[in-house]
Coordinates of C-alpha atoms in Angstrom, one line a residue:
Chain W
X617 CA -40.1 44.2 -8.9
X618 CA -40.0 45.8 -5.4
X619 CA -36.5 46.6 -3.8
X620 CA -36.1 47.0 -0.5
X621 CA -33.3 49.9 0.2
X622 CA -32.5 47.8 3.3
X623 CA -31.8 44.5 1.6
X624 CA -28.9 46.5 -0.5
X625 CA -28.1 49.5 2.1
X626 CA -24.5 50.9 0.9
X627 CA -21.9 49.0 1.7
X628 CA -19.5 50.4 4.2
X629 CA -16.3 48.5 4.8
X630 CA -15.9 46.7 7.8
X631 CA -13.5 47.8 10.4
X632 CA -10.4 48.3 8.0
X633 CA -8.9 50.0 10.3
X634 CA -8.1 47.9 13.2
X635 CA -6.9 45.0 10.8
X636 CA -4.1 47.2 9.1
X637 CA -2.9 48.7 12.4
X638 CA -2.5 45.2 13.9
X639 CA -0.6 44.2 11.1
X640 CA 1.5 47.4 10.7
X641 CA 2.7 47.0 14.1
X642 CA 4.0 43.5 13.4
X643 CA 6.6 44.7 10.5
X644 CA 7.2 48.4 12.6
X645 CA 8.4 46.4 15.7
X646 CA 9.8 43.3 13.6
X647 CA 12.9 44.6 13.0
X648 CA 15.5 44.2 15.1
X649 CA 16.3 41.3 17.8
X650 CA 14.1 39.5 20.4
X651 CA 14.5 42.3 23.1
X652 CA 11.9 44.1 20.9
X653 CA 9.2 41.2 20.6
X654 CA 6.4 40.5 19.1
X655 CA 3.5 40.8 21.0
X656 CA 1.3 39.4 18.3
X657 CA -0.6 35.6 19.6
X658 CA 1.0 33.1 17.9
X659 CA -1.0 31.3 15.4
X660 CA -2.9 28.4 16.6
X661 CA -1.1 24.8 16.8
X662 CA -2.6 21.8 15.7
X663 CA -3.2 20.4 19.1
X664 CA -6.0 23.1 20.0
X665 CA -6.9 23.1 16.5
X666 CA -9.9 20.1 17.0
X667 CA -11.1 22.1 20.7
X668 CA -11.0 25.2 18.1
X669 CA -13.4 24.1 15.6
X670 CA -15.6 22.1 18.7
X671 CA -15.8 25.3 20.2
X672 CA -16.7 27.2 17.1
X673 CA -19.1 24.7 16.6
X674 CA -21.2 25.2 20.1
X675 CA -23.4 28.5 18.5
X676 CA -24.2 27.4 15.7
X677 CA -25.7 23.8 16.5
X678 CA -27.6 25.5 19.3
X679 CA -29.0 28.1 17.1
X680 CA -30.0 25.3 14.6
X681 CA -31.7 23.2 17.6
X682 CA -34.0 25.8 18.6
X683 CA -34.5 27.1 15.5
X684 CA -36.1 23.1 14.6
X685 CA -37.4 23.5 17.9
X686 CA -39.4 26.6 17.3
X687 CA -40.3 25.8 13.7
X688 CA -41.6 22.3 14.7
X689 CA -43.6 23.7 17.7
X690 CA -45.9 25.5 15.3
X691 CA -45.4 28.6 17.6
X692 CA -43.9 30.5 14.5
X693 CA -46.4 29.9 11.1
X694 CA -44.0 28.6 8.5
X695 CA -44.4 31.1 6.1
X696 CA -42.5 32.9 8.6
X697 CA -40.0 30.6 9.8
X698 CA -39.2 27.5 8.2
X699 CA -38.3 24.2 9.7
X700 CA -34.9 23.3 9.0
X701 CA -36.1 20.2 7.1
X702 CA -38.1 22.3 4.8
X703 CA -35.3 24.4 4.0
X704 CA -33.3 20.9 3.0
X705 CA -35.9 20.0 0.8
X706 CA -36.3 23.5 -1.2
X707 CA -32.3 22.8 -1.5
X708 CA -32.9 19.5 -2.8
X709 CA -35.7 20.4 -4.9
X710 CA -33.7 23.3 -6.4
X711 CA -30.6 21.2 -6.7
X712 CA -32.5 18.9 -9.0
X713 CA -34.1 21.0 -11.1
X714 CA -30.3 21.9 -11.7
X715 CA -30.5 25.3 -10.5
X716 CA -28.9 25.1 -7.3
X717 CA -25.2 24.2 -8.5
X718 CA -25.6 26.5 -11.0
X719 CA -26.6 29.6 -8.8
X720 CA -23.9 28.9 -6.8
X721 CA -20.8 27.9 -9.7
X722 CA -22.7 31.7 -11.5
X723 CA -22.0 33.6 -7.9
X724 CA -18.6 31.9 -7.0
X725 CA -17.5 32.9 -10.2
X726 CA -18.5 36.6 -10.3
X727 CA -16.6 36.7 -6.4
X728 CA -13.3 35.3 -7.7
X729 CA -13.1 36.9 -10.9
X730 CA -14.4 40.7 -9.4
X731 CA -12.4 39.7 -6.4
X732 CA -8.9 38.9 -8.7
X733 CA -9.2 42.2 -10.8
X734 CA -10.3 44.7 -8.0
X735 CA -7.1 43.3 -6.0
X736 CA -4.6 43.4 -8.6
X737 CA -6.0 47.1 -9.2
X738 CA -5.8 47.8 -6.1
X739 CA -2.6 46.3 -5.4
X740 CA -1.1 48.3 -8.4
X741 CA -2.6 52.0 -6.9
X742 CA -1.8 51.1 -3.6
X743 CA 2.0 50.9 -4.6
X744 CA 1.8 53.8 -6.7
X745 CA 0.2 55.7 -3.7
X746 CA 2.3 54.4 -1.3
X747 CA 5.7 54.7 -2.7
X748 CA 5.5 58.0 -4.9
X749 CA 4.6 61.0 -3.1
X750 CA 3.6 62.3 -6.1
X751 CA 1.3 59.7 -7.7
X752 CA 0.0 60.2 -3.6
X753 CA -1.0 63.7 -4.6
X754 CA -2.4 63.2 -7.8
X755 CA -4.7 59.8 -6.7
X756 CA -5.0 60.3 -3.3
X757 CA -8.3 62.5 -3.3
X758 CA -9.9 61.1 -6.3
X759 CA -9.5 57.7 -5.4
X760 CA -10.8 58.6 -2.0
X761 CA -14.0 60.6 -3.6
X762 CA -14.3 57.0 -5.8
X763 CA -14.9 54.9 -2.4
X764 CA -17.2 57.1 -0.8
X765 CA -19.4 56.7 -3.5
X766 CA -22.2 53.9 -2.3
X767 CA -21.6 50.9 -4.3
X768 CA -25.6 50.9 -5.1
X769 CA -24.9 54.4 -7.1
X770 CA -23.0 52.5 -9.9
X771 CA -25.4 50.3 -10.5
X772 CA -27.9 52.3 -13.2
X773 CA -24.6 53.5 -14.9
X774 CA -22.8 50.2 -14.9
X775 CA -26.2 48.5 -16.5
X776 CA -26.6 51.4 -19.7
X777 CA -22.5 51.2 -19.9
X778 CA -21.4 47.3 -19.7
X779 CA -25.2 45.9 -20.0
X780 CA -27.3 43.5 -18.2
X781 CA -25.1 39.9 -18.1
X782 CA -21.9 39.6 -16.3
X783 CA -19.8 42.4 -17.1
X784 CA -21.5 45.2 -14.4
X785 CA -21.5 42.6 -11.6
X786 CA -17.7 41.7 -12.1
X787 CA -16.5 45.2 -12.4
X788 CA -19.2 46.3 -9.1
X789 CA -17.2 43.6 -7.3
X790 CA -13.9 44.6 -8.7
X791 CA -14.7 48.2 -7.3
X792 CA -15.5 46.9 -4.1
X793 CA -12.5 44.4 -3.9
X794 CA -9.8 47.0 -5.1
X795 CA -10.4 49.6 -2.0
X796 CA -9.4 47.6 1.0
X797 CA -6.2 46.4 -0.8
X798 CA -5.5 49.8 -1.8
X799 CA -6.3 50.6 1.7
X800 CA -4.0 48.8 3.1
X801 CA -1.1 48.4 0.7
X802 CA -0.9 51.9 0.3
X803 CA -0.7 52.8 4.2
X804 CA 1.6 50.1 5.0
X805 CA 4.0 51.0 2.3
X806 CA 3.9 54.5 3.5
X807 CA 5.1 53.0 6.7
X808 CA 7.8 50.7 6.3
X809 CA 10.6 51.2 9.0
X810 CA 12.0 53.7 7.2
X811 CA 15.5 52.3 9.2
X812 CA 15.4 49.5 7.0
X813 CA 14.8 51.2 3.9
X814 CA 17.7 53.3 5.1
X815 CA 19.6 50.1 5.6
X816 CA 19.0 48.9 2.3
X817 CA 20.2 52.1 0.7
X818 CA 23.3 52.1 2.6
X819 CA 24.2 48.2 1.1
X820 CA 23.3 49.6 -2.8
X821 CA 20.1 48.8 -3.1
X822 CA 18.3 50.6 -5.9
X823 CA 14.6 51.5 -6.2
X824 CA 13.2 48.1 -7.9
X825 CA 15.9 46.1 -5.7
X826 CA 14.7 48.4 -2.4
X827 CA 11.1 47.4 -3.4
X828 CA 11.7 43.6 -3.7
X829 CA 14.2 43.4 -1.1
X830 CA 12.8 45.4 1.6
X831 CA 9.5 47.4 0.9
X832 CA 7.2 43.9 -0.9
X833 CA 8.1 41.5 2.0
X834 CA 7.3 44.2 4.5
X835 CA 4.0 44.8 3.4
X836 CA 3.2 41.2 2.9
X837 CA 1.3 41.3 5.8
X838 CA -0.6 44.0 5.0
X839 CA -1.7 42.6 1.5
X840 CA -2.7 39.3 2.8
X841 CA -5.2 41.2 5.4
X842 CA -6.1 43.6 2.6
X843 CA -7.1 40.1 0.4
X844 CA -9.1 39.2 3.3
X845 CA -10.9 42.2 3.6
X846 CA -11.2 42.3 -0.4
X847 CA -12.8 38.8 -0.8
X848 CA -15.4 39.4 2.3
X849 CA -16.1 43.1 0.3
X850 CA -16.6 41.1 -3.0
X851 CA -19.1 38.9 -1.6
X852 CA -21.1 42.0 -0.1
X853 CA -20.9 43.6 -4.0
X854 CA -22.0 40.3 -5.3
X855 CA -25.1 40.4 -3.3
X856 CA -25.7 44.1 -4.2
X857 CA -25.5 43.4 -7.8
X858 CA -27.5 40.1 -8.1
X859 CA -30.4 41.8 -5.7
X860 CA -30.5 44.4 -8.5
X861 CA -30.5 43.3 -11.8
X862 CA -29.7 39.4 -12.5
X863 CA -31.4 35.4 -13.5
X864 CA -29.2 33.6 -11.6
X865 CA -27.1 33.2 -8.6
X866 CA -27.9 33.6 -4.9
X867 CA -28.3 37.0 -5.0
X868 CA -31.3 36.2 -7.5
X869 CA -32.2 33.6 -5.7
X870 CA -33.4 36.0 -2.5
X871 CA -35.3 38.3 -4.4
X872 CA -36.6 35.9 -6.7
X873 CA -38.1 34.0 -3.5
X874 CA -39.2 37.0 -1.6
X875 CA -41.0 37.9 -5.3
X876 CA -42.5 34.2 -4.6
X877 CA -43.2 33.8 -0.9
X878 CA -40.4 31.3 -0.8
X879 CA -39.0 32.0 2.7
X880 CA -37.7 28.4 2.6
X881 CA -35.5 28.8 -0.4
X882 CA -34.4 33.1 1.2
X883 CA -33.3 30.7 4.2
X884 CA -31.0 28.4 1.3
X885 CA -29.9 31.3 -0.1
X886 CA -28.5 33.3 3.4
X887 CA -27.0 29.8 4.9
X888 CA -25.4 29.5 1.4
X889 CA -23.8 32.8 1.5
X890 CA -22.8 32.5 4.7
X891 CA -21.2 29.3 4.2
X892 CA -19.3 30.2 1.0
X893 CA -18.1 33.4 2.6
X894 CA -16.5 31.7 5.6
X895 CA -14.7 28.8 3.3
X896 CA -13.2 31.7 0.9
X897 CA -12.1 33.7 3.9
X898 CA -10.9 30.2 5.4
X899 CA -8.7 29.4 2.1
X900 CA -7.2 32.8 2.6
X901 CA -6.9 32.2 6.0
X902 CA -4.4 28.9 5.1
X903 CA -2.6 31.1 2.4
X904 CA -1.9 33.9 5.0
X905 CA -0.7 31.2 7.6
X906 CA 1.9 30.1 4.5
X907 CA 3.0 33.6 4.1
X908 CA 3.7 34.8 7.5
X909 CA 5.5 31.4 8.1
X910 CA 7.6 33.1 5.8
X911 CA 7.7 36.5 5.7
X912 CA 6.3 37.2 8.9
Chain K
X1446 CA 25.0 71.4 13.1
X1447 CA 28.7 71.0 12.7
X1448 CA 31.2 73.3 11.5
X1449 CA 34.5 74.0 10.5
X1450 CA 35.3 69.9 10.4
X1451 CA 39.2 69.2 9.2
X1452 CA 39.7 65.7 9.6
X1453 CA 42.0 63.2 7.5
X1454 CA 42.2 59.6 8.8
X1455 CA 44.9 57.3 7.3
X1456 CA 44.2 54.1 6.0
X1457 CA 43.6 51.2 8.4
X1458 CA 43.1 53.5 11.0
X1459 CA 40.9 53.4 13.8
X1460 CA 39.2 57.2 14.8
X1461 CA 37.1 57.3 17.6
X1462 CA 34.4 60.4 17.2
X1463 CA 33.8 61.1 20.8
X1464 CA 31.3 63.7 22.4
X1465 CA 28.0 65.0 24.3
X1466 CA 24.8 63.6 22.6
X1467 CA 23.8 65.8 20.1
X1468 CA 26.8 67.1 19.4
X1469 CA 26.7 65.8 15.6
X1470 CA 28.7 62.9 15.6
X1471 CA 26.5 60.8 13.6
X1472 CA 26.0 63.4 11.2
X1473 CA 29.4 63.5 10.4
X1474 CA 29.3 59.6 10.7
X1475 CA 26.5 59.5 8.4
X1476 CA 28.1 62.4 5.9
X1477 CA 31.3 60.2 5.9
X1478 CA 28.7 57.3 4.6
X1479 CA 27.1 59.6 1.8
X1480 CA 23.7 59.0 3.5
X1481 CA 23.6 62.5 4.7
X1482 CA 25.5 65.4 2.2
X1483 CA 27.0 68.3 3.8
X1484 CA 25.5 71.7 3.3
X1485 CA 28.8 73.2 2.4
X1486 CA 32.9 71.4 2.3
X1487 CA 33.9 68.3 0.6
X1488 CA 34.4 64.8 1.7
X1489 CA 36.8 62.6 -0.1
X1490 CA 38.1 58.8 -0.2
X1491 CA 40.9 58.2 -1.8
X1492 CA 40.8 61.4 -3.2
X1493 CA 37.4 61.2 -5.3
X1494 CA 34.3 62.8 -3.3
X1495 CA 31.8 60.5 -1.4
X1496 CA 29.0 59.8 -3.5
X1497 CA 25.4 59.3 -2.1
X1498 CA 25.2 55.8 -0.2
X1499 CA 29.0 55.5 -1.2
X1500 CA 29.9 51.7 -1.6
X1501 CA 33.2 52.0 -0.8
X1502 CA 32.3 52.2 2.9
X1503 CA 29.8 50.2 5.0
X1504 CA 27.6 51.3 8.0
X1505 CA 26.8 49.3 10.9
X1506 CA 24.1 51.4 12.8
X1507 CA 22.9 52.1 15.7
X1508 CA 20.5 49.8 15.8
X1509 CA 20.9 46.6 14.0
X1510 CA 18.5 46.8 11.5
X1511 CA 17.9 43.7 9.7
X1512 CA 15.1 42.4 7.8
X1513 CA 12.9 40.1 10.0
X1514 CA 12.0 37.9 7.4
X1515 CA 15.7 37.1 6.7
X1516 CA 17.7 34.5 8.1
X1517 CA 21.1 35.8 9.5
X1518 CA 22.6 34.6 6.9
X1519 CA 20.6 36.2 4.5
X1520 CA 20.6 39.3 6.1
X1521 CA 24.6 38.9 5.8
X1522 CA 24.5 38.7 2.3
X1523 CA 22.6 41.7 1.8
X1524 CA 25.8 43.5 2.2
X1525 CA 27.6 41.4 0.0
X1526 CA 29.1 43.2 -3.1
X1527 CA 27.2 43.3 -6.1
X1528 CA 28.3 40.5 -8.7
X1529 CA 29.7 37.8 -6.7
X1530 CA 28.3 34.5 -8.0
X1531 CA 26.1 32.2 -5.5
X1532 CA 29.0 30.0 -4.4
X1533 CA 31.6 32.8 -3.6
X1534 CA 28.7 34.5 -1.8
X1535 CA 27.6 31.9 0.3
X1536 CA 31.5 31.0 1.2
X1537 CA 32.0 34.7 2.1
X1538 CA 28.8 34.5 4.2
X1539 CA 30.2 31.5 6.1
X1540 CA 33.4 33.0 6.6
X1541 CA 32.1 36.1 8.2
X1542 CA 29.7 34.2 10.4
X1543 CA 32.7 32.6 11.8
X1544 CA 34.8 35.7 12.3
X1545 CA 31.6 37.3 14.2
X1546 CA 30.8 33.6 16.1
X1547 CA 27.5 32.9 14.9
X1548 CA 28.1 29.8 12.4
X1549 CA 25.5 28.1 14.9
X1550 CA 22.7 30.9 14.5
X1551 CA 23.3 31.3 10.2
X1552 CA 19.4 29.7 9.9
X1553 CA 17.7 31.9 12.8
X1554 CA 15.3 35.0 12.2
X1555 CA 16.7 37.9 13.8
X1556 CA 13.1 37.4 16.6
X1557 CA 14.8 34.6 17.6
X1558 CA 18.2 36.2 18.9
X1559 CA 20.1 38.1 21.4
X1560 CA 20.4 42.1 21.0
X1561 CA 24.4 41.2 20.9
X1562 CA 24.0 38.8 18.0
X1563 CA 22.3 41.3 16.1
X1564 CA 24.3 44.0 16.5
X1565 CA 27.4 41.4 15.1
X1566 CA 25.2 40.1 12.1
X1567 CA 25.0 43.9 11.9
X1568 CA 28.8 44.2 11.7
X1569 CA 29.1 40.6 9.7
X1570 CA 26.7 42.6 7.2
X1571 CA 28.8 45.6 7.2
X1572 CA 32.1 43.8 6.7
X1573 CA 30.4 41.5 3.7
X1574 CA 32.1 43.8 0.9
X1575 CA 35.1 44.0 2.3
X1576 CA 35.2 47.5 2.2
X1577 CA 38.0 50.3 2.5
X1578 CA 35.9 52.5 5.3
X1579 CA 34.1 50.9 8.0
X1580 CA 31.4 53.3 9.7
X1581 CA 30.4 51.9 13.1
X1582 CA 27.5 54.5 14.7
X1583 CA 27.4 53.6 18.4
X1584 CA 27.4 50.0 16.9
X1585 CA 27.6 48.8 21.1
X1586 CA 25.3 51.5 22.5
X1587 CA 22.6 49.3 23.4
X1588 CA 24.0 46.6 24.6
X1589 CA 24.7 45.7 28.4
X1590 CA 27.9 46.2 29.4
X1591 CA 30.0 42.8 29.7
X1592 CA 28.5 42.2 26.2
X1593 CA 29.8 45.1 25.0
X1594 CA 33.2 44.2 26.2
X1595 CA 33.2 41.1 24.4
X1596 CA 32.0 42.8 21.0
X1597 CA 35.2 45.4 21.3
X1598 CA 37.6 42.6 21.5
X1599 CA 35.8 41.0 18.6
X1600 CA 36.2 44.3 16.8
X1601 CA 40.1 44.7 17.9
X1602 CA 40.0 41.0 16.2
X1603 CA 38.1 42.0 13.2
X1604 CA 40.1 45.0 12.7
X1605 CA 43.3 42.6 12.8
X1606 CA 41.9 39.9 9.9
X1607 CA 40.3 42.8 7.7
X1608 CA 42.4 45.9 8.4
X1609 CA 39.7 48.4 7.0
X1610 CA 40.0 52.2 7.9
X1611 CA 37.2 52.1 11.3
X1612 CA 35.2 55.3 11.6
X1613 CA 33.5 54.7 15.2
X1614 CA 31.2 57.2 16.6
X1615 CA 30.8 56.8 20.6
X1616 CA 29.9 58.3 23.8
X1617 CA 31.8 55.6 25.8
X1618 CA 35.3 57.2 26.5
X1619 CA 36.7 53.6 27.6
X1620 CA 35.5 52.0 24.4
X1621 CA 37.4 55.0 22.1
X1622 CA 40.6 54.4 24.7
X1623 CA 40.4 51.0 24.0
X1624 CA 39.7 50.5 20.0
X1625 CA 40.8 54.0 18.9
X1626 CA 44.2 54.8 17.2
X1627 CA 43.0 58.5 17.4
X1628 CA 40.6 60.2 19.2
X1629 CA 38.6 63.0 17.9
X1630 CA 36.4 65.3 20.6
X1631 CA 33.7 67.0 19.1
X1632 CA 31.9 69.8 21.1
X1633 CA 30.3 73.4 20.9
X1634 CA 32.1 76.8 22.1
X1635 CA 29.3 78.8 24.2
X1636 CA 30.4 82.0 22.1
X1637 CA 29.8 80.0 18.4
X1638 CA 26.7 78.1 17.4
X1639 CA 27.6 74.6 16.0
X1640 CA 30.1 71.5 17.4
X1641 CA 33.5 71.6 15.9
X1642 CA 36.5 69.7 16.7
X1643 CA 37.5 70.5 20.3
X1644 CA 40.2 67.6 20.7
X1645 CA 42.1 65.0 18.7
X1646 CA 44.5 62.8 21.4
X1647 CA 46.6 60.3 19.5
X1648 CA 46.2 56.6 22.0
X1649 CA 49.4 54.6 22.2
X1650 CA 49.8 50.8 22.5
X1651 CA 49.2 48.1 20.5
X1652 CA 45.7 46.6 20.7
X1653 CA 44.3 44.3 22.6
X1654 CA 44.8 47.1 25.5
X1655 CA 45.1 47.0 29.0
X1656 CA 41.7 49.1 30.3
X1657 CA 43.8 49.7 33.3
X1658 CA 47.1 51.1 32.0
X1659 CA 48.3 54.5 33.6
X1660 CA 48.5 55.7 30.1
X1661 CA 45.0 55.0 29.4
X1662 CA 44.4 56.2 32.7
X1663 CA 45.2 59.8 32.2
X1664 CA 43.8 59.8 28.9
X1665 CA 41.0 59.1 30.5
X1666 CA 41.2 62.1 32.8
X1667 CA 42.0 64.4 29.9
X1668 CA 38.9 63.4 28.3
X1669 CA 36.3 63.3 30.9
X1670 CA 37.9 67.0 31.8
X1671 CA 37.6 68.1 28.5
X1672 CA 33.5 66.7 28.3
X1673 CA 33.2 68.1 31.8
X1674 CA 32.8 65.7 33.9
X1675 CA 34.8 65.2 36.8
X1676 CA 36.8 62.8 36.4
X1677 CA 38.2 62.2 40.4
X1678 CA 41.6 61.0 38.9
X1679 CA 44.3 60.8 42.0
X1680 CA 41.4 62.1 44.4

């Protein structure tokens, strides 16, 4: 089997950064009376909720109508570029050899279950981190040295450890899931307004009360964008791991095609991934709006 | 840094801790509390020593500090003494809305309220436990100045319906002439490092004051004198 190192280049985490300080300053400036402010954009009301979605709509349908157009022209040879039609049928023809729904049930399993362990890990050490200084000191620079390792590099181990079927692939997601809400749970515990914790002290609060009084519904913010960032990295690890060393699912899918010369079914396979990425991150998206309706 | 501190307040008093910023009137405010411990000298309330975050006395700070995903009321009750079952809390909480005038706002988020309301779900907070020492740390500083007028009569009426002992630290010499029973002028000596006590001037007259009494008046000279500023009394 070839492998191209491009196809499965490290994954490097997406701009974690600018996420957690944008959500850090909501809960540093939230305390406190209106004079202070939020200058976060309120979340989108239903009435430009329809213009929304037209809107988001526009790209997409244009890229799709010159993509037929292109493909139909015979400009581009369709081992190269198939037509959007072709690509239909391959799903179709997949679909009822039965492979297609079960590719896709195989790989939407692997996400959610790697995605729930690696974030209730990571939810776990990034409290630890954030609240103990000591348990800071101790995991801090190994868990650091742990994420800077390329996610490709567990791989060969994973496979002579936990074998070929689905135990590697759910603990390489897990691995990837568990650092962004680490990440972020850790930071934005370390940086509760330390006025409020104060606060709490002062009216007898002890450590557990502190924590679910205070410190949990501060950082609910923060975990929410640290899931978000979690279920978009599990989907990257996915992809990673079923490139690798799989039978089934998407991931399997691409390399089984490029293996074939089935560009039409590598086309399925990336509009699939794309399309199940979004509506995960879009069902998180509804369960953060929940939360910061209440705790934001 | 303070030093040499000798202070005893009696019950259901109201001290006034006046000085210069930075002179270490909230740390004493915040030793009082148990928040802060003193590196040397003993603090006592009712005779047993302050313990850390003592809960027999309740801070309202500077700022007002409440959690943003609280409702006032809920923010209220965080204060409330441990133990009190649902129905006595939630009376108690609905009592001490009403003393602080904010029945109307018990469902806001503290985003969705005036700097003055906060600071008196801050005090509503602080009163919750009914406790024996009320610590009040510039609890008006930020706010503009007829508002701040309003909140000390609150307090003169607060004081009256819950006669807690009031430890209220301050830079405002007319809000310690108005509020204060005593009041106690910290400051530093050029020869000595660290701020002692420089001043303690008992106020007469019953509260609600008159800001304009001659009493008050030369009080009011005396102290601005004594934190050097001129005061242009009789110029």
């Amino acid at each position: 089997m070839s492998f191209d190192e491009r196809g499965g280049a490290p994954v490097r985490r997406p701009s974690t950064e600018g996420r957690r300080s944008a959500s850090l300053f909501q809960f540093v400036s939230g305390y406190g009376y209106s004079a202070a402010g939020r200058d976060l954009p309120e979340v989108s009301r239903g009435r430009t909720t329809v213009t929304t979605i037209l809107l988001g709509l526009v790209l997409p349908v244009l890229i799709l109508a010159v993509w037929w157009v292109a493909a139909e022209s015979g400009a581009i040879p369709d081992y190269l570029l198939p037509s959007p039609p072709q690509v239909v049928a391959a799903g179709v023809e997949l679909a009822q050899a039965g492979l297609l729904a079960t590719y896709i049930l195989i790989s939407v399993q692997r996400v959610l279950l790697g995605f729930a362990i690696g974030a209730a890990i990571g939810l776990v050490l990034g409290a630890l981190v954030g609240l103990s200084p000591l348990a800071s000191k101790l995991l801090a620079p190994l868990l650091g040295a742990i994420r800077a390792v390329p996610s490709l590099a567990w791989v060969p181990l994973l496979t002579i450890y936990l074998g070929i079927y689905e135990e590697p692939k759910i603990t390489l997601i897990a691995i990837g899931a568990a650092f962004p809400v680490f990440t972020t749970v850790a930071g934005a515990l370390r940086h509760v307004d330390p006025h409020l914790v104060e606060a709490g002290q002062a009216f007898g609060l002890g450590r557990l009360a502190l924590l679910s009084t205070v410190q949990l519904p501060a950082v609910v913010p923060s975990i929410v964008s640290g899931l978000r960032l979690a279920l978009a990295q599990a989907w990257l690890f996915l992809v990673a791991a079923e490139l690798i060393a799989s039978s089934m699912g998407l991931g399997f899918l691409l390399i089984d095609s490029q293996n074939n010369g089935r560009i039409d079914r590598m086309f399925l396979a990336i509009i699939l991934l794309g399309v199940l990425g979004k509506t995960t991150d879009a069902l998180v998206g509804l369960g953060e709006r929940a939360l910061l309706q209440r705790w934001g | 840094m303070l030093r040499d501190i000798q202070l005893e307040i009696a019950p259901g008093e109201i001290v006034a801790l006046l000085g210069p910023s930075g002179c270490g009137k909230s740390t004493l405010l915040r030793q009082i509390s148990g928040l802060d411990r003193p590196t040397a000298g003993t603090l006592t309330i009712d005779r047993t020593a302050v313990a850390p975050a003592d809960q027999r006395s309740a801070v309202a700070f500077q700022e007002p500090r409440l959690l943003p995903w609280r409702t006032v009321a809920r923010n209220v009750e965080l204060g409330l003494p441990r133990g009190l079952d649902r129905r006595q809390g939630a009376e108690r909480v609905a009592e001490l809305l009403e003393l602080v005038q904010l029945s109307h706002a018990a469902g806001l988020k503290p985003r969705e309220i005036s700097g003055g309301m906060a600071q008196r779900v801050s005090l509503a907070r602080a009163l919750a436990r009914g406790p024996g020492v009320l610590l009040l740390d510039e609890p008006f500083g930020a706010l503009d100045a007829l508002t701040r007028l309003t909140m000390q009569d609150l307090l003169v009426d607060i004081h009256r319906a819950e006669p807690a002992t009031i430890v209220l630290v301050t830079h405002d010499v007319d809000e310690a002439l108005a509020l204060a029973d005593r009041i106690v002028l910290l400051g530093t000596r050029h020869d000595r490092p660290g701020a002692t006590i420089s001043m303690i001037l008992d106020v007469p007259g019953a509260r609600p004051r008159d800001r304009a009494s001659v009493v008050l008046t030369r009080l009011r000279a005396k102290l601005l004198d004594a934190l050097g500023v001129p005061s242009h009394h009789g110029a």
